[in-house]
Short mmCIF file of C-alpha atoms in Angstrom, two decimals:
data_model
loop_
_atom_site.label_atom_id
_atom_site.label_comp_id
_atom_site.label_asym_id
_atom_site.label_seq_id
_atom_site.Cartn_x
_atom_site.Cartn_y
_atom_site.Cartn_z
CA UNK A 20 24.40 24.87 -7.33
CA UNK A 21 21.21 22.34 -6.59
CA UNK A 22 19.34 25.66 -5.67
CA UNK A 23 19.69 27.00 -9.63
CA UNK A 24 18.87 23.66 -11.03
CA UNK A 25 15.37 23.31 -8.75
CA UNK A 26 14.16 26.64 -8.96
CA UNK A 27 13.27 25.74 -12.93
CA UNK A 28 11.38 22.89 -11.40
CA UNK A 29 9.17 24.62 -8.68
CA UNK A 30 5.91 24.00 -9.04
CA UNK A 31 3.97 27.12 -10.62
CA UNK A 32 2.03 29.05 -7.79
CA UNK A 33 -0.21 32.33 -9.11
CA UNK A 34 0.17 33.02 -5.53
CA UNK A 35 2.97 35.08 -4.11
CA UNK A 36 6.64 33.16 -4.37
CA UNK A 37 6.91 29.75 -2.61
CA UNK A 38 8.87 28.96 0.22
CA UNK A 39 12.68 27.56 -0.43
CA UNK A 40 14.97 27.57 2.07
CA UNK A 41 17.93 25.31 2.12
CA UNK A 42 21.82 25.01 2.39
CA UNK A 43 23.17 23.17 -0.84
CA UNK A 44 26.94 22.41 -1.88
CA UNK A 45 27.43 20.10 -5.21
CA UNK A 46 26.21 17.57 -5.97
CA UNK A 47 23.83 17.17 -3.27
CA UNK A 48 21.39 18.66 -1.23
CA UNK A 49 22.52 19.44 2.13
CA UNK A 50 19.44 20.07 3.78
CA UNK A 51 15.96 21.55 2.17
CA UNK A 52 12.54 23.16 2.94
CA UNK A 53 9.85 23.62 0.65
CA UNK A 54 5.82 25.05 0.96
CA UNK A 55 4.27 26.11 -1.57
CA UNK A 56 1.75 29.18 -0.86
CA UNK A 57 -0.96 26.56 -1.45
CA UNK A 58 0.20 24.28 0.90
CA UNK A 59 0.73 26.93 3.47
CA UNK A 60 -2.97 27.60 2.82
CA UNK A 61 -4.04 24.45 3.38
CA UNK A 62 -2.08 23.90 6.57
CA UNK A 63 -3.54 26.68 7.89
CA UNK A 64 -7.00 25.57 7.39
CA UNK A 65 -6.20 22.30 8.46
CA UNK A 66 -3.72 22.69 11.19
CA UNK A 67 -5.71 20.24 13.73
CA UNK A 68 -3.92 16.69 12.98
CA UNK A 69 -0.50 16.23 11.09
CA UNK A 70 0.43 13.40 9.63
CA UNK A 71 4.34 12.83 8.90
CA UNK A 72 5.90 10.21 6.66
CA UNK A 73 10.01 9.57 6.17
CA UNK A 74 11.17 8.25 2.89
CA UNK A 75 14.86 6.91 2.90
CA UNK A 76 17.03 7.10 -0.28
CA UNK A 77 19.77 4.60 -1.27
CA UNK A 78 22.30 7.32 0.61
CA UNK A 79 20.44 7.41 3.72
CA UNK A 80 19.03 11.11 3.59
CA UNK A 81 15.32 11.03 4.42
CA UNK A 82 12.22 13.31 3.27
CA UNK A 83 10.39 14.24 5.83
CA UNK A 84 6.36 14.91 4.14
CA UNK A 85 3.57 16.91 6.23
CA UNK A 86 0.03 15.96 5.43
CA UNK A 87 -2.66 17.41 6.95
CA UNK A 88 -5.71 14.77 8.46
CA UNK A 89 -8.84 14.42 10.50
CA UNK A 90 -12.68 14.77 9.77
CA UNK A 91 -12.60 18.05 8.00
CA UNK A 92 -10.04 17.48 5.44
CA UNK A 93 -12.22 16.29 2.73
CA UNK A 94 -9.52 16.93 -0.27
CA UNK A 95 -9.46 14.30 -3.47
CA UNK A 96 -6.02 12.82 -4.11
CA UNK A 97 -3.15 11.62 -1.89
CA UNK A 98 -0.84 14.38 -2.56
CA UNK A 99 -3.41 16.97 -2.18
CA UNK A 100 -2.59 17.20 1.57
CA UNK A 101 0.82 17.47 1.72
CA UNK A 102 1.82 20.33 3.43
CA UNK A 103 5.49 20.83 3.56
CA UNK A 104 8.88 18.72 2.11
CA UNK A 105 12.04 18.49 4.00
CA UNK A 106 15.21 16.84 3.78
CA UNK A 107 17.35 17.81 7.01
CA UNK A 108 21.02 17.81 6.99
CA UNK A 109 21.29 15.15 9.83
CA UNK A 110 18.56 13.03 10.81
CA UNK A 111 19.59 14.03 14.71
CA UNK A 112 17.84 16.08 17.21
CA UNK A 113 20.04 19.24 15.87
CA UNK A 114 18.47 18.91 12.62
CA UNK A 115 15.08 17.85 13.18
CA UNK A 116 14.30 20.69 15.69
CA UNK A 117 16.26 22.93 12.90
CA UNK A 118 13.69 21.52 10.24
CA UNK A 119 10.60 21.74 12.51
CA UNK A 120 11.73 25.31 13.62
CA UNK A 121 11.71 26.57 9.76
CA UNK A 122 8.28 25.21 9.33
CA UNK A 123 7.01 26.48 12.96
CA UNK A 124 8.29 30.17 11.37
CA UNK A 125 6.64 30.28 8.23
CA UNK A 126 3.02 28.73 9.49
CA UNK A 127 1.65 30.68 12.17
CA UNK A 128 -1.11 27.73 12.70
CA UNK A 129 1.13 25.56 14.01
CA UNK A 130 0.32 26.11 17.64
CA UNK A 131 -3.00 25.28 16.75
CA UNK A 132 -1.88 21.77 16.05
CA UNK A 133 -3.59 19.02 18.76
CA UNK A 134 -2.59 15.83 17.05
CA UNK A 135 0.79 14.63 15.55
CA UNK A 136 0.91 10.96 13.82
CA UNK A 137 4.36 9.58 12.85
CA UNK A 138 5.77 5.56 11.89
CA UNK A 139 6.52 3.46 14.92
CA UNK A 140 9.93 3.60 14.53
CA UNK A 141 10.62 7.65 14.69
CA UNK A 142 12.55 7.66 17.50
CA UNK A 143 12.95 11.92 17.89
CA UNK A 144 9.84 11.56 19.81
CA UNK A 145 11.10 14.45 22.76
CA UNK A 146 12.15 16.88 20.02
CA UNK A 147 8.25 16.98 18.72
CA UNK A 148 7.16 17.11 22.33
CA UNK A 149 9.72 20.13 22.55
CA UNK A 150 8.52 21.81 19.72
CA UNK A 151 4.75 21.26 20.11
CA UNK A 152 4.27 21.01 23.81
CA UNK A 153 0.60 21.32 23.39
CA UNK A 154 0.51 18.33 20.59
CA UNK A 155 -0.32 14.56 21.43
CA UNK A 156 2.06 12.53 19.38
CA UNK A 157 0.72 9.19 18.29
CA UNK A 158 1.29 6.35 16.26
CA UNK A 159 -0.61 6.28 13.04
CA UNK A 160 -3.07 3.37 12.21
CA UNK A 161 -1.66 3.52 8.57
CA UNK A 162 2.09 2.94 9.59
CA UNK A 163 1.12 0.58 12.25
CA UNK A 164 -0.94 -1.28 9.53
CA UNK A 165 2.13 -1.31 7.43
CA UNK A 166 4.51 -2.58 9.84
CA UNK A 167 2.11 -5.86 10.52
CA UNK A 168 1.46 -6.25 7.20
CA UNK A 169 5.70 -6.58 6.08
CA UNK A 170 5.79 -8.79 9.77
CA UNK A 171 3.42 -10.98 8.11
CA UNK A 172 5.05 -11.52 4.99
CA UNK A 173 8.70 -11.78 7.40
CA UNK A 174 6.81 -14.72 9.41
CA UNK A 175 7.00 -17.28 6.64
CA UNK A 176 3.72 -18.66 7.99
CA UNK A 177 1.72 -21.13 5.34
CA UNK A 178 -0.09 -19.49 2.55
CA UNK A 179 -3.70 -19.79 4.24
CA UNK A 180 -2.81 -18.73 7.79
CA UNK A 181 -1.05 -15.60 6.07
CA UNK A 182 -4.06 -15.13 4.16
CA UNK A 183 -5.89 -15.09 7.47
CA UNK A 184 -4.11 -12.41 8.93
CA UNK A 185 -3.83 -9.85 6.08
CA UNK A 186 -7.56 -10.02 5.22
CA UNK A 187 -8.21 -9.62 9.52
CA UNK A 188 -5.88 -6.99 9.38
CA UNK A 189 -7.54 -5.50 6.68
CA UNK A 190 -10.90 -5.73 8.07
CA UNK A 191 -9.97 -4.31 11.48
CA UNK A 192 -8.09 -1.29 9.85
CA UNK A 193 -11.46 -0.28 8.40
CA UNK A 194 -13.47 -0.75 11.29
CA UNK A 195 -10.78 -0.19 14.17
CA UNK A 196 -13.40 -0.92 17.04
CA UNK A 197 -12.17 -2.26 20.60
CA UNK A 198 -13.70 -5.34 19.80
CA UNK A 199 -12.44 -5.69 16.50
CA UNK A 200 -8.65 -4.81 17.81
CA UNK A 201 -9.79 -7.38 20.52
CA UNK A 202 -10.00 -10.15 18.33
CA UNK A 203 -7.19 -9.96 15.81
CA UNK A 204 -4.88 -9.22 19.28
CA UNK A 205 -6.33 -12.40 19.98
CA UNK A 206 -5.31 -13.91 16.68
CA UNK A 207 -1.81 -13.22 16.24
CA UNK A 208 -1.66 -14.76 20.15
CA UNK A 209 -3.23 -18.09 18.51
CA UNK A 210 -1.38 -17.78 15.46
CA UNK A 211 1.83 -16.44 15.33
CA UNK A 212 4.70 -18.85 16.82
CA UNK A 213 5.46 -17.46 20.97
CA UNK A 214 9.11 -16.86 19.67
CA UNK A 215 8.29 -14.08 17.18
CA UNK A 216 5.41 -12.56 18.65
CA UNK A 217 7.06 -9.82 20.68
CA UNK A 218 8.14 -8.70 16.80
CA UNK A 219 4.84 -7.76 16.38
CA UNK A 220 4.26 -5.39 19.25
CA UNK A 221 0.61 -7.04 19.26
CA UNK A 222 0.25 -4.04 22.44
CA UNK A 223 -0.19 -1.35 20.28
CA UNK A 224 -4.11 -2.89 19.09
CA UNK A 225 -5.52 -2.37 22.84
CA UNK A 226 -3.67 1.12 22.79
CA UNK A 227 -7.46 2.60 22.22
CA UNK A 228 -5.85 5.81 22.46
CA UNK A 229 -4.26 5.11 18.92
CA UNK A 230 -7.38 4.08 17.16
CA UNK A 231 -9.65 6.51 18.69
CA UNK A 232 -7.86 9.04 15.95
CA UNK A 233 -8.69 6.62 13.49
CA UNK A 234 -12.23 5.17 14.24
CA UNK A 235 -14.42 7.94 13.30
CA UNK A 236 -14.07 6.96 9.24
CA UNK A 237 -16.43 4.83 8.15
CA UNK A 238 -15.85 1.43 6.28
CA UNK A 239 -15.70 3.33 3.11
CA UNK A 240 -13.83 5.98 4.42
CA UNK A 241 -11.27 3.81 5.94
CA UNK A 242 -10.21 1.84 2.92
CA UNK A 243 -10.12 5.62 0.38
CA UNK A 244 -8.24 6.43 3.26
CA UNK A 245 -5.77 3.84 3.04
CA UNK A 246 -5.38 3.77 -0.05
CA UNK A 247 -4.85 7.29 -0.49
CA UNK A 248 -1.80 6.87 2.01
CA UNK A 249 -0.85 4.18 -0.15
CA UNK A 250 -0.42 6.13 -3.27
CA UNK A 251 1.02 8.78 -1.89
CA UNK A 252 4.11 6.80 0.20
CA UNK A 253 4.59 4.71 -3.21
CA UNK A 254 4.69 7.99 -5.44
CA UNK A 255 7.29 9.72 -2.80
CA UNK A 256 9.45 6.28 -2.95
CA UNK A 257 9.25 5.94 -6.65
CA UNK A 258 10.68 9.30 -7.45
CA UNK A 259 12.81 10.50 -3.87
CA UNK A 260 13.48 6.94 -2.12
CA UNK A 261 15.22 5.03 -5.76
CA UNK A 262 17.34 7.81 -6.33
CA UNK A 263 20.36 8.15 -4.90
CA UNK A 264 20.64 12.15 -5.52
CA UNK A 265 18.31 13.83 -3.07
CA UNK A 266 18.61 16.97 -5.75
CA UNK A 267 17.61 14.78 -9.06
CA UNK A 268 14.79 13.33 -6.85
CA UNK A 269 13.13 16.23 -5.45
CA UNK A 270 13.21 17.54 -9.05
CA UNK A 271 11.20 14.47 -9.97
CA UNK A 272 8.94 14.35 -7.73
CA UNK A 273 8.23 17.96 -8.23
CA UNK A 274 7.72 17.42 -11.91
CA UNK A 275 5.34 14.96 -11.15
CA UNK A 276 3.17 17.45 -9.85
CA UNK A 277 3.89 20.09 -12.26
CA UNK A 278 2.56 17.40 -14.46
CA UNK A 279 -0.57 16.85 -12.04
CA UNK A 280 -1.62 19.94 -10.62
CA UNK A 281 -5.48 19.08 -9.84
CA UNK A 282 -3.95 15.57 -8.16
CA UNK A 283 -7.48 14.43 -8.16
CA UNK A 284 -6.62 11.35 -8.26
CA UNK A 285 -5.93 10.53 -11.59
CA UNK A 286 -2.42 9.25 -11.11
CA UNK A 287 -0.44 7.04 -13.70
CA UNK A 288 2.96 5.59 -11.86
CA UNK A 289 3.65 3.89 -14.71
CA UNK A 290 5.30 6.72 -16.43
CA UNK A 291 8.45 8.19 -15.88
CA UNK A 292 8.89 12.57 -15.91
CA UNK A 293 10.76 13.36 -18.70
CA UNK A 294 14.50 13.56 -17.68
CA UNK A 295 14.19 11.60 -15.12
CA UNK A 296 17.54 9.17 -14.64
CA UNK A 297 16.31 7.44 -11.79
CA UNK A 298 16.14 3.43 -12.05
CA UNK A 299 13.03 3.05 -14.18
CA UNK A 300 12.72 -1.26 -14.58
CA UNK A 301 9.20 -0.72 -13.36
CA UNK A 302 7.87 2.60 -15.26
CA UNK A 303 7.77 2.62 -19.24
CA UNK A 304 9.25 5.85 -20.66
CA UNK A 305 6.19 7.20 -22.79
CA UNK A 306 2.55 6.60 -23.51
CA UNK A 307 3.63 4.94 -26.97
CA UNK A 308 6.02 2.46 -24.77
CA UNK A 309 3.81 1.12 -22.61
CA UNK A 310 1.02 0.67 -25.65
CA UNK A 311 3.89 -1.44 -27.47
CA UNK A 312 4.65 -3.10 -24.19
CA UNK A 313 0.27 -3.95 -23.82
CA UNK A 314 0.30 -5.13 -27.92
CA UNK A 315 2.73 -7.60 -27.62
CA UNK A 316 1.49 -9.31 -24.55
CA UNK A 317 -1.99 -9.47 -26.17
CA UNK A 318 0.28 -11.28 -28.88
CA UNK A 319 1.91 -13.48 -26.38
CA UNK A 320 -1.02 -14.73 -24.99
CA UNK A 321 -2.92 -14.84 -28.32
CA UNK A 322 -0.27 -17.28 -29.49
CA UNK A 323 0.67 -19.20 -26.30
CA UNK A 324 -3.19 -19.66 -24.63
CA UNK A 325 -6.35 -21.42 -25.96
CA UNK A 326 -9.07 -18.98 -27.00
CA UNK A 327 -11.04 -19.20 -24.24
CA UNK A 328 -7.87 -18.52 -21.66
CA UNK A 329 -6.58 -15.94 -23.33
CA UNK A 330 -10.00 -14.20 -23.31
CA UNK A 331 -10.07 -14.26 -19.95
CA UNK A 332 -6.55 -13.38 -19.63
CA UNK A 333 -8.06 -10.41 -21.81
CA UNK A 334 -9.93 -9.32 -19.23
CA UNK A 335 -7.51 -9.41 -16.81
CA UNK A 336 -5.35 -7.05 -18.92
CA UNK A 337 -8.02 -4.51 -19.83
CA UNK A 338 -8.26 -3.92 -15.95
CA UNK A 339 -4.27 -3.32 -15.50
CA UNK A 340 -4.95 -0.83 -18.61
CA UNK A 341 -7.59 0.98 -17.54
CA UNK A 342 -6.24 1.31 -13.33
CA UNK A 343 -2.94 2.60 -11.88
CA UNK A 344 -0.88 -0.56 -10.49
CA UNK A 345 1.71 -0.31 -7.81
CA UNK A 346 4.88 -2.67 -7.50
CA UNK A 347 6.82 -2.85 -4.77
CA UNK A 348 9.86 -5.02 -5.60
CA UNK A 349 11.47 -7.84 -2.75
CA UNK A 350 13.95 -10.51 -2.92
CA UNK A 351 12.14 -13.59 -4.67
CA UNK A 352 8.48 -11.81 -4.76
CA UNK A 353 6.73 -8.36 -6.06
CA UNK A 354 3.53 -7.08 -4.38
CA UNK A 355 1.16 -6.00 -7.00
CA UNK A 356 -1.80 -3.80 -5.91
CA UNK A 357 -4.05 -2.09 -8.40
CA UNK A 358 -6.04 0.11 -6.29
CA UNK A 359 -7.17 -3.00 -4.49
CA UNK A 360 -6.30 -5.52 -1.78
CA UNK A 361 -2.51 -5.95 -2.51
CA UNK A 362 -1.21 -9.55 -3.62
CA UNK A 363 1.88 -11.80 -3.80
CA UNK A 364 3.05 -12.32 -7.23
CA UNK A 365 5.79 -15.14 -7.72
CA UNK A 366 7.37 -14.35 -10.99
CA UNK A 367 9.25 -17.81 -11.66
CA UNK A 368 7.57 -20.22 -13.44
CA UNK A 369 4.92 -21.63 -13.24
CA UNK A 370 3.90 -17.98 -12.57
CA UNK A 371 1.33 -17.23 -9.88
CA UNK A 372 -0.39 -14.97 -7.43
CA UNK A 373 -2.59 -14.86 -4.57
CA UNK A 374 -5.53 -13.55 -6.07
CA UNK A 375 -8.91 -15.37 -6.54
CA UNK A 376 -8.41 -15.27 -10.20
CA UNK A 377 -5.26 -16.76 -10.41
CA UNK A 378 -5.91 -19.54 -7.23
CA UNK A 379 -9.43 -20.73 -9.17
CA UNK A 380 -8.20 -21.15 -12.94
CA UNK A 381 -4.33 -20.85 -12.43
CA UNK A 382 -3.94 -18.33 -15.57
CA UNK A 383 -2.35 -15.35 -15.39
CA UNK A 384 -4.32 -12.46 -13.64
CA UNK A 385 -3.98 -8.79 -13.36
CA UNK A 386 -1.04 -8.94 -11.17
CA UNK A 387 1.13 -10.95 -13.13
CA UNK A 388 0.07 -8.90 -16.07
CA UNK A 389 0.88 -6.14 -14.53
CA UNK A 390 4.24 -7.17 -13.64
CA UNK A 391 5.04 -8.16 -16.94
CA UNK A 392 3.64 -4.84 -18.60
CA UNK A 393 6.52 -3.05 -15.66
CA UNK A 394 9.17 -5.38 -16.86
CA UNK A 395 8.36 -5.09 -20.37
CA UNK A 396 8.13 -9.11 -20.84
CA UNK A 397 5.53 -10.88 -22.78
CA UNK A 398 3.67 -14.16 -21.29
CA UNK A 399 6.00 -17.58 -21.61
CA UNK A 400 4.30 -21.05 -22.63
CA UNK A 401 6.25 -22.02 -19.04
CA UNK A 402 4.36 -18.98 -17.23
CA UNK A 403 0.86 -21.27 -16.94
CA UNK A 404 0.15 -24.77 -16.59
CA UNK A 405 0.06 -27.40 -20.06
CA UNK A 406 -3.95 -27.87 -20.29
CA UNK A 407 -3.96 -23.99 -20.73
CA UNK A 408 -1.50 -23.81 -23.93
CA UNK A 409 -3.10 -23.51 -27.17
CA UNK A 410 -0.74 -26.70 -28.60
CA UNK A 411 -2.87 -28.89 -25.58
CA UNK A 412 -6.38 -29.89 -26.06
CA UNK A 413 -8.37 -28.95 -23.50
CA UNK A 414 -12.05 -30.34 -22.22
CA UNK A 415 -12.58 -26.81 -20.59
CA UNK A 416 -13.06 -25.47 -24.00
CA UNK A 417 -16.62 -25.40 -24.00
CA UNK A 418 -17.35 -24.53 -20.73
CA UNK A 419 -15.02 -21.81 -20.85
CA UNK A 420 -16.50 -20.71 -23.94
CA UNK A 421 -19.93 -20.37 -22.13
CA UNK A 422 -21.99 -17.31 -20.97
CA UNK A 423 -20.60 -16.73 -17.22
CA UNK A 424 -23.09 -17.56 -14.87
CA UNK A 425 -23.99 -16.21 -11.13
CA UNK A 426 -23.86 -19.78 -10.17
CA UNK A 427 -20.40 -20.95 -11.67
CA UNK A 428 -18.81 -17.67 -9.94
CA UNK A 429 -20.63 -18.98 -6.25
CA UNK A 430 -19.25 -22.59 -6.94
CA UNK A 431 -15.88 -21.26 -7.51
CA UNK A 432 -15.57 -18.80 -4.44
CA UNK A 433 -17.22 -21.78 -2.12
CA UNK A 434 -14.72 -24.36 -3.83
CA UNK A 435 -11.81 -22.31 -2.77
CA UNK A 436 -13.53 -21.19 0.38
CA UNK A 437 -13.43 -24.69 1.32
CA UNK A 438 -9.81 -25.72 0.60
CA UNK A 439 -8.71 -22.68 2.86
CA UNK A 440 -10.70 -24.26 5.53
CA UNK A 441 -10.09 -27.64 4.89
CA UNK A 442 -6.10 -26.55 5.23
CA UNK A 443 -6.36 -24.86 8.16
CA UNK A 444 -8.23 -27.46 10.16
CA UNK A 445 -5.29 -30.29 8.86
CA UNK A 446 -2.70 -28.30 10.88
CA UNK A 447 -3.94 -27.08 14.10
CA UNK A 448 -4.02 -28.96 17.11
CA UNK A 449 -6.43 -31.46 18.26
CA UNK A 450 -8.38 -29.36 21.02
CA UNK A 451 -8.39 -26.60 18.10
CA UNK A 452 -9.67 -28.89 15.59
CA UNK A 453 -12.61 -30.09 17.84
CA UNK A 454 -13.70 -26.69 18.73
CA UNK A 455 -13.09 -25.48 14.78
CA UNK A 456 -15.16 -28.39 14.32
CA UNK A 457 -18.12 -28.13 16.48
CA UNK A 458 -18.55 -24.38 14.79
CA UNK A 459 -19.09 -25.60 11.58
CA UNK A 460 -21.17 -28.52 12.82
CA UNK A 461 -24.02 -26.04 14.61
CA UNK A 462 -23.37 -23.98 11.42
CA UNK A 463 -24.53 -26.91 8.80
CA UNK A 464 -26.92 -27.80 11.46
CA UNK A 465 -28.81 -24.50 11.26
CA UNK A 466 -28.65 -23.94 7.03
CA UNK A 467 -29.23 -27.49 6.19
CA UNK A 468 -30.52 -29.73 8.63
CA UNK A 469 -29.69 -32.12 11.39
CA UNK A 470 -26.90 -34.61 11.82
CA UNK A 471 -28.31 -37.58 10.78
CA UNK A 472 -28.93 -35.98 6.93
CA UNK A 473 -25.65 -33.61 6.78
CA UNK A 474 -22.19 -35.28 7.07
CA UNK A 475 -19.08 -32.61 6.84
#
């Protein structure tokens, strides 16, 4: 039964005996419960704000994870606040008040909970109401972020306007003010075509009732905050939502954290748990894999790349070795993030990226290295552009060769600073481009001088 074959797998607990309830029949899980003594210990600690994520397998069944959230939870590590794993036997209001009942018995705390944050699209809002009439169920800033940002990437808009609206996303999501909201509400009205706005659901930024459990972080706090998210929905998708058996999943993930008790944050998704037959294109099997996998693409781009490009490319790759890097895998593209702002890589040659790196010398960056290092491939002489191949002279040589300077790095960023702008001022509309304009006229006017000595 899947109940033998997990109990081997529980996480150890030198408290009292976890909590497993759950009604099997082979081969797969029926429904399932789990809270560690730890966890319950947290949640009661913590029981002021609960955030819960869903993560779909490829058969449909869903994990339902509790994390705790708010100002006092100051634990390290994304999994460090989950409080409770669930898989119920129908995703309807039977089994969800079933589920929430089970966790409602074991943790007394629960009426103490004021605050419940869930994904736009969980649609068993009255059950939660039902169960905790004295919570206020909201929409969470991180799933709401989420949702824009894959609407974004859905809108098919040019490559600078999309730019635009991640990085104003982005910004806002750290400092969620009424203003801020304001403006990027304002910005997807300018922006996105009248047809597909209503996709959006654009309302939700002036719901200040949303944000206001959001906008006490900091800056700082904001983006560990994401982040943290972040890892934690990409580790419960690598190991529950690519397997197909919810049983071999939940035993994965929970050898993951067998295999990371302090979860302090020093995570490394690029390796598989032992045993586990889940699809693994994007995780090397062992340490001594993934160092082959590095070694050759050194190789590749020792042999393929002039010295100077592959020492940058070098660089690049000492990054992806050194930091955990998250794929995410779509139709034609792969979003790369490595603990960072995440990018668009385009793995068909010529390869490229979205990343300042890769848009100012057009060489392969972290991303790409990244996603070659998941797919075990080494670089291709058709991966980067002629001048950069070691068989093509080059006049960049020597200035490539050269101590990096302060000043080369500002001419870059202003050089592609001022392409972005350049493109987005060739396609808006006339009464757009004037106003546009006149901004950057008073702007040069006030650094540099007047008219008559400053032309743009």
């Amino acid at each position: 039964m899947a109940l033998t074959m997990l109990n081997g797998l529980l996480i150890k607990d030198s408290s009292p005996p976890v909590l497993l309830l759950q009604v099997s029949r082979a081969p797969q899980l029926d429904s399932f419960n789990y809270q560690s003594c730890f966890m319950q210990d947290v949640f009661s600690h913590f029981p002021e704000i609960l955030f819960i994520h869903r993560t779909y397998n490829p058969r449909g069944k869903v994990l339902y994870t509790f994390l705790v959230d708010g100002p006092r939870v100051q634990l390290e590590g994304p999994l460090a606040r989950a409080v409770y794993f669930a898989i119920p036997a129908k995703e309807d209001a039977e089994g969800l008040a079933q589920m929430l009942q089970v966790f409602k018995k074991f943790n007394p705390a629960w009426e103490r909970v004021c605050t419940i944050l869930v994904d736009p699209h969980f649609l068993p809002l009255p059950i939660l109401a039902m169960e905790f009439p004295t919570a206020e169920v909201l929409f969470s800033a991180f799933h709401i972020c989420k949702f824009l940002q894959g609407k974004f990437y859905q809108l098919s808009l040019e490559r600078p306007m999309e730019r635009v609206l991640l990085t104003s996303l982005q910004s806002t999501m750290c400092s969620a003010t009424a203003g801020n909201l304001r403006r990027l509400y304002t910005l997807l009205s300018n922006c996105v075509p009248p047809a597909r706005l209503p996709e959006l659901h654009s309302h939700w930024l002036l719901n200040d009732r949303i944000w206001l459990a959001h906008r006490w972080r900091s800056r700082a706090e904001s983006r560990r905050y994401f982040q943290s998210l972040e890892v934690t929905t990409r580790i419960l998708s690598q190991f529950f939502g690519t397997t197909p058996s919810e049983k071999q999943g939940m035993a994965s993930l929970f050898r993951y954290m067998q295999q990371n008790p302090g979860d302090k944050g020093s995570f490394n998704l690029g390796l598989s748990p032992q045993n586990n037959h889940s699809p693994s294109d994007a995780s090397p099997d062992s340490p001594k894999t993934e160092q082959l996998v590095e070694a050759r693409i050194q190789h590749s781009l020792n042999a393929i790349c002039t010295g100077p490009a592959a020492q940058l490319c070098l660089g690049e790759l000492a990054v992806v070795q050194k930091s955990m890097h998250l794929i995410g895998c779509g139709s034609e593209k792969m979003n790369i993030q490595i603990l960072e702002d995440t990018h668009k890589v385009q793995p068909q040659p010529p390869a490229s990226c979205s990343c300042y790196f890769n848009q100012a010398f057009h060489l392969p960056c972290r991303h790409i290295l990244a996603m070659l290092s998941a797919r075990r491939q080494v670089l291709q002489p058709d991966m980067l552009p002629a001048q950069w191949t070691a068989s093509c002279a080059t006049s960049l040589d020597s200035i490539l060769s050269s101590t990096w300077s302060e000043t080369l790095d500002k001419h870059l960023a202003v050089t592609l600073l001022t392409e972005e702008v350049g493109q987005l001022l060739q396609h808006c509309s006339k009464e757009e481009f004037e106003r546009r304009y006149s901004t950057l006229r008073e702007l040069a006017d006030s650094w540099i001088g007047p008219y008559e000595q400053v032309q743009l």
